[in-house]
PDB file of C-alpha atoms in Angstrom:
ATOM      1  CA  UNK A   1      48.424  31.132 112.989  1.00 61.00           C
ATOM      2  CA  UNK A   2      46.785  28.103 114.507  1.00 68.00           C
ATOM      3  CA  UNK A   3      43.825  30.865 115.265  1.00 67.00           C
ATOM      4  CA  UNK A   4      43.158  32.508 112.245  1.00 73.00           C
ATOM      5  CA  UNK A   5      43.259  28.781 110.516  1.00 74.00           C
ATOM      6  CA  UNK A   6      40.401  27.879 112.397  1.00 73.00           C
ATOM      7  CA  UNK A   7      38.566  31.201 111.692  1.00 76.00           C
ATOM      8  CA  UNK A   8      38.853  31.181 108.365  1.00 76.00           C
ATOM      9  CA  UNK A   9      37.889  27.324 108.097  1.00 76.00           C
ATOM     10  CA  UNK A  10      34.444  28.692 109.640  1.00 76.00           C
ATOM     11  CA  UNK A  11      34.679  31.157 107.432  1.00 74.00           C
ATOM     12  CA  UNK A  12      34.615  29.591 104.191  1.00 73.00           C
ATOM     13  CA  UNK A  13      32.489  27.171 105.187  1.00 80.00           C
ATOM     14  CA  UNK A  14      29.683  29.136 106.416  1.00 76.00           C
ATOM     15  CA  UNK A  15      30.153  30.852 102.830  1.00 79.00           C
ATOM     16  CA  UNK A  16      30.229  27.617 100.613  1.00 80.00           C
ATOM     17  CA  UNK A  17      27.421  25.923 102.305  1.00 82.00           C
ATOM     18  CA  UNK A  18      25.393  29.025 102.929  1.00 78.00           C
ATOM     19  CA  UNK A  19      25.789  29.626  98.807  1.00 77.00           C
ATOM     20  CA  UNK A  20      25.171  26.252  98.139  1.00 74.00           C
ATOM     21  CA  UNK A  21      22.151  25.213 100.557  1.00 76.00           C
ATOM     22  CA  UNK A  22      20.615  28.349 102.586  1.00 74.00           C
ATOM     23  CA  UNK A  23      21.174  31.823 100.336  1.00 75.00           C
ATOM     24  CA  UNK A  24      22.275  30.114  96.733  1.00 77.00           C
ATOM     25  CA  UNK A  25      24.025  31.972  94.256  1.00 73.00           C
ATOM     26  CA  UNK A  26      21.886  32.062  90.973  1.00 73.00           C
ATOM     27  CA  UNK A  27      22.909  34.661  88.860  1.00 72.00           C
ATOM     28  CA  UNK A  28      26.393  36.909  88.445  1.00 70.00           C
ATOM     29  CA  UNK A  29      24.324  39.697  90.370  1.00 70.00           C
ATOM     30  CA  UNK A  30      24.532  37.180  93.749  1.00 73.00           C
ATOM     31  CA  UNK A  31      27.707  37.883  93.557  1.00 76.00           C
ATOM     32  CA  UNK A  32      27.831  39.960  97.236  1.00 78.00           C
ATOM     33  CA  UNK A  33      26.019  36.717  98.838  1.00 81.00           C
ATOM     34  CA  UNK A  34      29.288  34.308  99.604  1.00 84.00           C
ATOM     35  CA  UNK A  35      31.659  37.260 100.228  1.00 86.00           C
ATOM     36  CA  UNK A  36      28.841  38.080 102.667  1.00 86.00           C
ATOM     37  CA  UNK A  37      28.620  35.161 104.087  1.00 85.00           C
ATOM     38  CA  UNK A  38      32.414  34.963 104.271  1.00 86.00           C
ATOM     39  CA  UNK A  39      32.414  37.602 106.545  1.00 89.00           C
ATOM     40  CA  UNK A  40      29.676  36.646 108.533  1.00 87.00           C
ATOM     41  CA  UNK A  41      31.647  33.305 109.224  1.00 84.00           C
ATOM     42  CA  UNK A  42      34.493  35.071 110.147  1.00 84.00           C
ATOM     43  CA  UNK A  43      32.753  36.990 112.876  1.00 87.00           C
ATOM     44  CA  UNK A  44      31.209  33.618 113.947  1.00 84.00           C
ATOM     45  CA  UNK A  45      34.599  32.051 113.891  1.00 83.00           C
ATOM     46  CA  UNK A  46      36.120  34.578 116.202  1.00 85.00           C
ATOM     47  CA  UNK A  47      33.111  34.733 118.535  1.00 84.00           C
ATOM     48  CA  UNK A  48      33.290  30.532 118.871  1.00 85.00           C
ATOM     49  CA  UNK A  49      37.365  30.908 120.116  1.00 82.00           C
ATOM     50  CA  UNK A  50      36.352  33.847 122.563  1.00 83.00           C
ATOM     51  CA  UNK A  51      33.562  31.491 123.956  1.00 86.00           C
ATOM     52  CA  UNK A  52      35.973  28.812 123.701  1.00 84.00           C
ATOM     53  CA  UNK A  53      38.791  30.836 125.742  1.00 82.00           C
ATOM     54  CA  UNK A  54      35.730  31.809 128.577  1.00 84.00           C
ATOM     55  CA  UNK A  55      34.822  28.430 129.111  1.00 86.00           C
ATOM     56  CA  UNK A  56      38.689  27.295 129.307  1.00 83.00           C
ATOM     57  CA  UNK A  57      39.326  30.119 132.117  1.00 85.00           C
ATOM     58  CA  UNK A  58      36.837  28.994 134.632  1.00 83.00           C
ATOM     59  CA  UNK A  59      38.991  26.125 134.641  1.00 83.00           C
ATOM     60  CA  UNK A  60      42.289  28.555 135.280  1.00 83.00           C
ATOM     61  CA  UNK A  61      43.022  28.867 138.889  1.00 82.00           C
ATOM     62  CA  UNK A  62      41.503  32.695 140.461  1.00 80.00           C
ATOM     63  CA  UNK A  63      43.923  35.797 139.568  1.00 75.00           C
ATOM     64  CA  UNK A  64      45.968  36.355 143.074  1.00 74.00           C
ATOM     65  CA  UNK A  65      46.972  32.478 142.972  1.00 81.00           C
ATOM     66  CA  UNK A  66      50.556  31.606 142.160  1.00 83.00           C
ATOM     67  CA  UNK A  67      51.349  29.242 139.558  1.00 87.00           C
ATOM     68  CA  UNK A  68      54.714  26.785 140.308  1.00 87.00           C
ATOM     69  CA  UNK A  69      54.823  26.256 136.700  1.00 90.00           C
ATOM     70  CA  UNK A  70      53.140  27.517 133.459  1.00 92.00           C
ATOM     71  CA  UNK A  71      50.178  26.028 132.496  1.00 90.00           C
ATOM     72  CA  UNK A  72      50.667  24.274 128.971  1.00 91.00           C
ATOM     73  CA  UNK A  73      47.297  25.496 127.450  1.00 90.00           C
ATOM     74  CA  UNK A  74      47.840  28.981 128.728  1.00 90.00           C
ATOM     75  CA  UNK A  75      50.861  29.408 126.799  1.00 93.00           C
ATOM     76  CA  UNK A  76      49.472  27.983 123.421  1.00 91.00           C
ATOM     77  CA  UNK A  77      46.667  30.588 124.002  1.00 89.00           C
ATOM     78  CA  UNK A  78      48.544  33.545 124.238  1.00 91.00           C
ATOM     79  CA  UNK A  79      51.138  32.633 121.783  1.00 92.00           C
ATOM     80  CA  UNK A  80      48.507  32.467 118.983  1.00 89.00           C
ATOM     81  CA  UNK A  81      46.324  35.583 120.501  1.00 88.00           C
ATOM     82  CA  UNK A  82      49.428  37.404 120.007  1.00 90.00           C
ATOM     83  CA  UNK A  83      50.388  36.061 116.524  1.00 89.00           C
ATOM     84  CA  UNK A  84      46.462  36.891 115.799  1.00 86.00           C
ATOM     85  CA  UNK A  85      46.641  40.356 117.090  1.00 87.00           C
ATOM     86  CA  UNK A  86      50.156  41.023 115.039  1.00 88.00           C
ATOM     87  CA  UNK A  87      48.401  39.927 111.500  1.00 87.00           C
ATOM     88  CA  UNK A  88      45.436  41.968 112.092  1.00 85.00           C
ATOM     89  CA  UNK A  89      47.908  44.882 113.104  1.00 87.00           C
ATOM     90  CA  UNK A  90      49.730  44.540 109.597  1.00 88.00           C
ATOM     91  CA  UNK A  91      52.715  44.145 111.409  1.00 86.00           C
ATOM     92  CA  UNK A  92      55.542  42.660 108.858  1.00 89.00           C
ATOM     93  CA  UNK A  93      57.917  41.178 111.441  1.00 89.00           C
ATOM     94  CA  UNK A  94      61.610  40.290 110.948  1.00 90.00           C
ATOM     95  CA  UNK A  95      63.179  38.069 113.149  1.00 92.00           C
ATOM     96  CA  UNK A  96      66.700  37.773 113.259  1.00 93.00           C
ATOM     97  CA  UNK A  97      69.095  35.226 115.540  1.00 92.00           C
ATOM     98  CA  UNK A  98      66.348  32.839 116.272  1.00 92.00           C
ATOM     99  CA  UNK A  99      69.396  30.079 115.911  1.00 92.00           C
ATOM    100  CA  UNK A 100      71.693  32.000 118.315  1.00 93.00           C
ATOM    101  CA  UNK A 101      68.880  30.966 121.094  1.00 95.00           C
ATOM    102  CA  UNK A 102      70.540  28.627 123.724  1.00 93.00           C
ATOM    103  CA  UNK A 103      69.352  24.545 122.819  1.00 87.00           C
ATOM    104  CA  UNK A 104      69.594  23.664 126.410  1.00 88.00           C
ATOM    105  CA  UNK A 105      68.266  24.667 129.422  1.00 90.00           C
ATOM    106  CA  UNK A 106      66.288  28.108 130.534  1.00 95.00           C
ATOM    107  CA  UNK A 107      67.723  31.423 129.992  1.00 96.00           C
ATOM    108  CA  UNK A 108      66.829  35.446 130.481  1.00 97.00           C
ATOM    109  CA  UNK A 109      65.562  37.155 127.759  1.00 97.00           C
ATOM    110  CA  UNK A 110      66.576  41.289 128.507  1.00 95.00           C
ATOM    111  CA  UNK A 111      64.890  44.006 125.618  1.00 93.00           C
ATOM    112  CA  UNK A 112      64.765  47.357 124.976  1.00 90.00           C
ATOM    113  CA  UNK A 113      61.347  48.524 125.434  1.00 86.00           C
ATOM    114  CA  UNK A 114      59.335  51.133 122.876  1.00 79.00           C
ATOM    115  CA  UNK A 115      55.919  49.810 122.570  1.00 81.00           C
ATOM    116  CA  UNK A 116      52.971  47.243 123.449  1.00 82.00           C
ATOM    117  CA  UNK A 117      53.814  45.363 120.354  1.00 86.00           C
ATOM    118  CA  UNK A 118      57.476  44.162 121.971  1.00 89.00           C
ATOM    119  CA  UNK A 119      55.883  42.092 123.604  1.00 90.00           C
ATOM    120  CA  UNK A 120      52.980  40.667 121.063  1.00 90.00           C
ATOM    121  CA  UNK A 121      56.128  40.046 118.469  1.00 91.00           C
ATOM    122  CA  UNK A 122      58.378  38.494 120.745  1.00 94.00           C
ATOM    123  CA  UNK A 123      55.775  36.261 121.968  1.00 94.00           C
ATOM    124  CA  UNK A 124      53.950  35.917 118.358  1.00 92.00           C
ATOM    125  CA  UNK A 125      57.770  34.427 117.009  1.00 92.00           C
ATOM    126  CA  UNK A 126      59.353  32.464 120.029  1.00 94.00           C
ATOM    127  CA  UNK A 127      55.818  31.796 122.321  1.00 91.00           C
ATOM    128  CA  UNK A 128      55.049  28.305 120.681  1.00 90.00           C
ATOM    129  CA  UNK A 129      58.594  26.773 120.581  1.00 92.00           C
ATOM    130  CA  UNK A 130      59.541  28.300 124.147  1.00 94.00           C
ATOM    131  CA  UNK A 131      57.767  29.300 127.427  1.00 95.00           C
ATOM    132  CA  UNK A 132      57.770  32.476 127.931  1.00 95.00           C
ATOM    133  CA  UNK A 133      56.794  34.132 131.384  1.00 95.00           C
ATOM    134  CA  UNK A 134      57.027  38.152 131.462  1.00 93.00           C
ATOM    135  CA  UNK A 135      57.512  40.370 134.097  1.00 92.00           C
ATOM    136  CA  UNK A 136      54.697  43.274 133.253  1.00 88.00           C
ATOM    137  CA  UNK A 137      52.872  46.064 135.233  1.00 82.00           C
ATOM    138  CA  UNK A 138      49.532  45.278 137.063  1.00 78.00           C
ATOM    139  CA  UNK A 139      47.476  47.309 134.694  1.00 75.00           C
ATOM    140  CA  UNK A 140      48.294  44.866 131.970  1.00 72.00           C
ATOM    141  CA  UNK A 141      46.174  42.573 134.158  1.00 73.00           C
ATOM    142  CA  UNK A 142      43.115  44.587 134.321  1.00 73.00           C
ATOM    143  CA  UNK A 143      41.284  42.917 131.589  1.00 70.00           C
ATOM    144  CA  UNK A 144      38.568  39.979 132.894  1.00 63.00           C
ATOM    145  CA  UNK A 145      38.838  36.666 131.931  1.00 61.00           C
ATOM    146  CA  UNK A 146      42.194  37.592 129.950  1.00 73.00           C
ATOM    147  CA  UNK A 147      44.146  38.644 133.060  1.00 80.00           C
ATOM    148  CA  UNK A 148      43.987  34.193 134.096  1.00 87.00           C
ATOM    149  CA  UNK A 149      46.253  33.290 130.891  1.00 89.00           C
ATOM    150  CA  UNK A 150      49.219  35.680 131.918  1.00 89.00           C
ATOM    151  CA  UNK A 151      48.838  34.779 135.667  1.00 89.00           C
ATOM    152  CA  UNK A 152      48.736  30.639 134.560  1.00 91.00           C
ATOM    153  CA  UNK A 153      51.843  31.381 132.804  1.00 92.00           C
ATOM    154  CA  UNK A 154      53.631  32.065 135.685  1.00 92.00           C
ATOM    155  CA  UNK A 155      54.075  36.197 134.545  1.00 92.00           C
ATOM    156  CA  UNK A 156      54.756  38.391 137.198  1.00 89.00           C
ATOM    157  CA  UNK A 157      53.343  41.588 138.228  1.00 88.00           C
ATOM    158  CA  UNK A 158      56.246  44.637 139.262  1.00 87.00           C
ATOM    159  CA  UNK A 159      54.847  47.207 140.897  1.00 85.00           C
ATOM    160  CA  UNK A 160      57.508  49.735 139.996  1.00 75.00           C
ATOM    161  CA  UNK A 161      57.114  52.574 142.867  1.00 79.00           C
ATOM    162  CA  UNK A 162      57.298  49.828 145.298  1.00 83.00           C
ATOM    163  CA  UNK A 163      60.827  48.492 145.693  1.00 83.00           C
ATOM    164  CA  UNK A 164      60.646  45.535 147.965  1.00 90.00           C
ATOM    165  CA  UNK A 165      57.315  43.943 146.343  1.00 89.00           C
ATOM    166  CA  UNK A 166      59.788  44.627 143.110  1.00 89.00           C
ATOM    167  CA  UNK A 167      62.572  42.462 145.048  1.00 90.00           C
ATOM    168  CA  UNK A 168      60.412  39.922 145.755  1.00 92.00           C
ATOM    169  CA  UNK A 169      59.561  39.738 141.838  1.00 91.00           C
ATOM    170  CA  UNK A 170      62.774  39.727 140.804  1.00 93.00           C
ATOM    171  CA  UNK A 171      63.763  36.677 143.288  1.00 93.00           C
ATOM    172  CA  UNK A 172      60.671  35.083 141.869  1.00 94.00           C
ATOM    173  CA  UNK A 173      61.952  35.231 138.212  1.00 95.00           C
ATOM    174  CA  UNK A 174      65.036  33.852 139.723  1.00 95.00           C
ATOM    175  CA  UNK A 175      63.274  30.718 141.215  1.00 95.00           C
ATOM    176  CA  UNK A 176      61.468  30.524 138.466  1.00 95.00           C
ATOM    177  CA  UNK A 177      64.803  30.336 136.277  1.00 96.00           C
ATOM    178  CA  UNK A 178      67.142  28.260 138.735  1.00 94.00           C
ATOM    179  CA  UNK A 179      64.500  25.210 138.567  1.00 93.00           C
ATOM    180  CA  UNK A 180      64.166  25.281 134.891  1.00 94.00           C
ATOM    181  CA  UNK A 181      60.066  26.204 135.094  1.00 93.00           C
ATOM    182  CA  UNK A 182      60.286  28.806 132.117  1.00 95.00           C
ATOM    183  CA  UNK A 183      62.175  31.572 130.067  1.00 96.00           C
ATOM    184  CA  UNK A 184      61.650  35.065 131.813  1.00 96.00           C
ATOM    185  CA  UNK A 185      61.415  38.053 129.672  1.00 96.00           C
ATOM    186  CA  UNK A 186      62.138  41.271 131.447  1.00 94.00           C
ATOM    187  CA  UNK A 187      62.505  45.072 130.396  1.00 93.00           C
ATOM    188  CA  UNK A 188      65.338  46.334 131.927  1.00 91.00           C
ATOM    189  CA  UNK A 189      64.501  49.926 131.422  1.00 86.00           C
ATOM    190  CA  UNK A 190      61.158  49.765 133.647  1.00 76.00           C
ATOM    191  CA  UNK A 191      59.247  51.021 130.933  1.00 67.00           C
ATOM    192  CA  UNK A 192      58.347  52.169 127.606  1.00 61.00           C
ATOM    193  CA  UNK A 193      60.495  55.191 126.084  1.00 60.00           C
ATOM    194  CA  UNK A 194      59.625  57.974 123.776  1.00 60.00           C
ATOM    195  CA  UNK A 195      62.841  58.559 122.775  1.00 57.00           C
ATOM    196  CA  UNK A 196      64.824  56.930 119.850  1.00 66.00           C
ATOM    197  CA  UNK A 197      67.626  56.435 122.309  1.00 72.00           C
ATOM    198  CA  UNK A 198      67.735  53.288 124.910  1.00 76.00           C
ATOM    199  CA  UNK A 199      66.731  54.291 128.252  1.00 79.00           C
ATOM    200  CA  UNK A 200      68.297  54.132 131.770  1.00 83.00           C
ATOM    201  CA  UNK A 201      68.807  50.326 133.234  1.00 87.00           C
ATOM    202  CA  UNK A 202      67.743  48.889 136.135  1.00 88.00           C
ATOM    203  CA  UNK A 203      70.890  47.086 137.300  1.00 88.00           C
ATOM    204  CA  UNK A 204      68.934  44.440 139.561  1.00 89.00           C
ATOM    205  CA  UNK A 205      67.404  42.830 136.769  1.00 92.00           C
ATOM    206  CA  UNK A 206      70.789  41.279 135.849  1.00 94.00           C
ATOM    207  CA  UNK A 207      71.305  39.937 139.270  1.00 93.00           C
ATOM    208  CA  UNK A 208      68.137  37.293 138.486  1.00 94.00           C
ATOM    209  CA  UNK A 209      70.677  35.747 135.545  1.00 95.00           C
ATOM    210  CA  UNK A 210      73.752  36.038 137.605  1.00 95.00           C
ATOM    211  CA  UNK A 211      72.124  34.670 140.575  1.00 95.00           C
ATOM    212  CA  UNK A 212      70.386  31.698 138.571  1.00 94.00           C
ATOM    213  CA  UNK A 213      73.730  30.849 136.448  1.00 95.00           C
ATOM    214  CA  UNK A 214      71.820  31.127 133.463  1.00 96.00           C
ATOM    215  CA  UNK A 215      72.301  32.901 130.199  1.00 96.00           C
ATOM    216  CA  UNK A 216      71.620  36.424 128.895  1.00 97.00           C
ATOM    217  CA  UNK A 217      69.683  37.190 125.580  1.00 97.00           C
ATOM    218  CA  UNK A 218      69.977  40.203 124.320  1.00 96.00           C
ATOM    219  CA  UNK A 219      67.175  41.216 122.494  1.00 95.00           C
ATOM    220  CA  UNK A 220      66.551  44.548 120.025  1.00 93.00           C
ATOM    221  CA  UNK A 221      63.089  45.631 118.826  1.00 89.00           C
ATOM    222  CA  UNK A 222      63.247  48.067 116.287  1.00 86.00           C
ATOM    223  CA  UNK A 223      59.620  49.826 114.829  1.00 84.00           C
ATOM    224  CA  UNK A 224      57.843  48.462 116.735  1.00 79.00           C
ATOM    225  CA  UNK A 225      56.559  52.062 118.093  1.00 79.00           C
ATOM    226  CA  UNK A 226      55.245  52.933 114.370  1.00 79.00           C
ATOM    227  CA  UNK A 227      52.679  50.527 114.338  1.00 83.00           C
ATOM    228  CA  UNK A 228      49.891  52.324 116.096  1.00 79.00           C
ATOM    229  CA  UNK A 229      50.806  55.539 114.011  1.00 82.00           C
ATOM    230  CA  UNK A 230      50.727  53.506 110.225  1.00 83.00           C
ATOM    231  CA  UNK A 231      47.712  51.537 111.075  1.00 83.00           C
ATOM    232  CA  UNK A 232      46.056  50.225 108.721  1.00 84.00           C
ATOM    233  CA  UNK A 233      49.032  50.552 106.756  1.00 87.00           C
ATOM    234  CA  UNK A 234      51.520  47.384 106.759  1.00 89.00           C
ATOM    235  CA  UNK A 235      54.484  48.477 109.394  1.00 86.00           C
ATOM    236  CA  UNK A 236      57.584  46.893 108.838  1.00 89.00           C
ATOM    237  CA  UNK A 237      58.943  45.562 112.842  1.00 88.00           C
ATOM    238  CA  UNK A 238      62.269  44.021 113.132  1.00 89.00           C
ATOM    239  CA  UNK A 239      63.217  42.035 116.685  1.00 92.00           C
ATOM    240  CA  UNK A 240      67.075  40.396 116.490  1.00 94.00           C
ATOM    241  CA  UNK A 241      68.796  38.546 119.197  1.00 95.00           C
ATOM    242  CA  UNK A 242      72.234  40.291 118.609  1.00 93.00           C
ATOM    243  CA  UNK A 243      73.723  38.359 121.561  1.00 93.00           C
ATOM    244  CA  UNK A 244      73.981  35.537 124.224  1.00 95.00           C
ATOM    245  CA  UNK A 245      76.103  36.066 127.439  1.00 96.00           C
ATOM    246  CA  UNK A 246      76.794  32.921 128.834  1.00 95.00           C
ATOM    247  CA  UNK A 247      77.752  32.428 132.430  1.00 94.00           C
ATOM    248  CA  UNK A 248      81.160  32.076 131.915  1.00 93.00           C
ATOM    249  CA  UNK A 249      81.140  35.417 129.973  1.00 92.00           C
ATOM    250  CA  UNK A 250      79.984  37.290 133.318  1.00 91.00           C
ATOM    251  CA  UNK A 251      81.650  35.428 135.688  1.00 90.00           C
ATOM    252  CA  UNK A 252      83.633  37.612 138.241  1.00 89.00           C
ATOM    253  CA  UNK A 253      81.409  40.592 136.935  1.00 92.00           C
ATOM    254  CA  UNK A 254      79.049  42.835 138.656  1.00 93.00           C
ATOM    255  CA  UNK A 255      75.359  43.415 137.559  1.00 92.00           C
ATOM    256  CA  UNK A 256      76.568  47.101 136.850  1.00 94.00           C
ATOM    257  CA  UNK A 257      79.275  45.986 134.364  1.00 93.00           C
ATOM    258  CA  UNK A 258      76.866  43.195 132.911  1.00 94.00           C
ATOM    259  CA  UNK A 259      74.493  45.894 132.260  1.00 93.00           C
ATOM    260  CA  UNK A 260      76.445  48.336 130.857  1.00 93.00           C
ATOM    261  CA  UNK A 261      77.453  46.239 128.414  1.00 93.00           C
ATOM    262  CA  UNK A 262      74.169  45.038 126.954  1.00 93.00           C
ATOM    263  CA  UNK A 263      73.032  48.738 127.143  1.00 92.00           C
ATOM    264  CA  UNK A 264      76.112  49.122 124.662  1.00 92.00           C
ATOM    265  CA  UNK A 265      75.207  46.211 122.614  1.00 92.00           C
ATOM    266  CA  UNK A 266      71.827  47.754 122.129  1.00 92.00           C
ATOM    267  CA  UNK A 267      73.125  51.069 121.324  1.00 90.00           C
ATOM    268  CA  UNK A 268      75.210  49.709 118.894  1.00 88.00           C
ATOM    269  CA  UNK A 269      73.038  47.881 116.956  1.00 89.00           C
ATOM    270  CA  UNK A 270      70.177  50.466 117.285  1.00 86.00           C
ATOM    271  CA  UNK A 271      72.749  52.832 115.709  1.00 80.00           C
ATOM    272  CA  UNK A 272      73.845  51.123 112.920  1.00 74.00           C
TER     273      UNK A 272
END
């Protein structure tokens, strides 16, 4: 919110002091002239962060270079571009389980995957209060200047088709996990699905947890596919963390048996 607080600051101020001092207000048929120059400071407001967010990238190291760690700023950005883009979506999001989160240490965060705006709510609710670092396709890259804020925080590119440069991503989310650098947020079913129903797993994913010692979040997104389709009608998302699996909840099981269970989970809760 941290965003639009700042845009609408220039906002009405543009429209207080314009009415006041530059295009005054003297009769009830000036009425248009501060709701004019309302929205004129809102456009202003919004073009000052984008300059702002250029000149902050040049400073971002080039896209191709690894990050060890998130970069602070980078985070703060894209949690608030994504709690901007949700508002201006009309997205109503309800977030359940927040609490259930673990207080200590880093942990996996697995989802079921139906739309772009997974990804803006989950970072939109949790981004500013926990690092988030996602594993997402390379064409989610593809836009200048924006494509150095996902790269400084440490997100990693899967190229699907290719399985060993996907091995190498999933030891990186380990690494990434097993020194404590950031949360990693992964879609175990690859990709978006049209159906209602969850989709097929990729087992391997659970092998970054299991191999890191670190715990499981299960996380549901439910609606979040309508919101392209009501727009500019409100759409009503829900996201709920209906689980934690611990380390010694999987211990002595196989990523196959961890996976089939939060598929279940999922299922269950999608169903109900």
């Amino acid at each position: 919110m941290m965003f639009e607080l700042l845009i609408l600051f220039c906002a009405f101020a543009l429209s207080i002091t314009g009415s006041l001092f530059f295009w005054p207000v003297t009769s009830g048929l000036d009425f248009y002239k501060p709701v004019v120059l309302f929205l004129a400071g809102y456009v202003l407001g919004v073009f000052v962060l984008l300059l702002f967010i250029l000149i902050h990238s040049l400073f971002l190291k080039k896209m191709g270079t690894e990050y060890q760690k998130p970069n602070k700023m980078a985070l703060i950005w894209i949690a608030q571009c994504m709690s901007w883009i949700a508002l201006h979506s009309f997205v109503k999001i309800t977030f359940i389980g927040k609490n259930r989160l673990p207080a200590k240490g880093r942990f996996l965060i697995v989802s079921n995957h139906r739309s772009f705006y997974d990804s803006v709510i989950t970072t939109a609710k949790l981004g500013m209060n926990y690092p988030l670092s996602f594993v997402t396709k390379a064409s989610n890259m593809d836009i200048p200047v924006c494509n150095k804020y996902p790269n400084a925080a440490c997100y990693s590119i899967i190229h699907r088709k290719d399985p060993i440069q996907s091995l190498q991503v999933m030891k990186r989310c380990q690494k990434l996990l097993e020194d404590k650098v950031t949360n990693v947020v992964i879609y175990p079913e690859g990709t978006r699905q049209q159906a209602k129903t969850i989709g097929e797993f990729h087992e391997g994913v659970f092998n970054v947890a299991i191999k890191a010692n670190v715990p499981i979040v299960v996380l549901v997104s439910k609606n979040a596919d309508i919101v392209r389709h009501t727009f500019p009608k409100i759409s009503k998302v829900t996201q709920a963390v209906i689980g934690v699996i611990y380390p010694s909840d999987y211990e002595g099981k196989t990523a196959k048996e961890v996976s089939n269970k939060v598929k279940q989970m999922m299922v269950d809760f999608i169903e109900q």
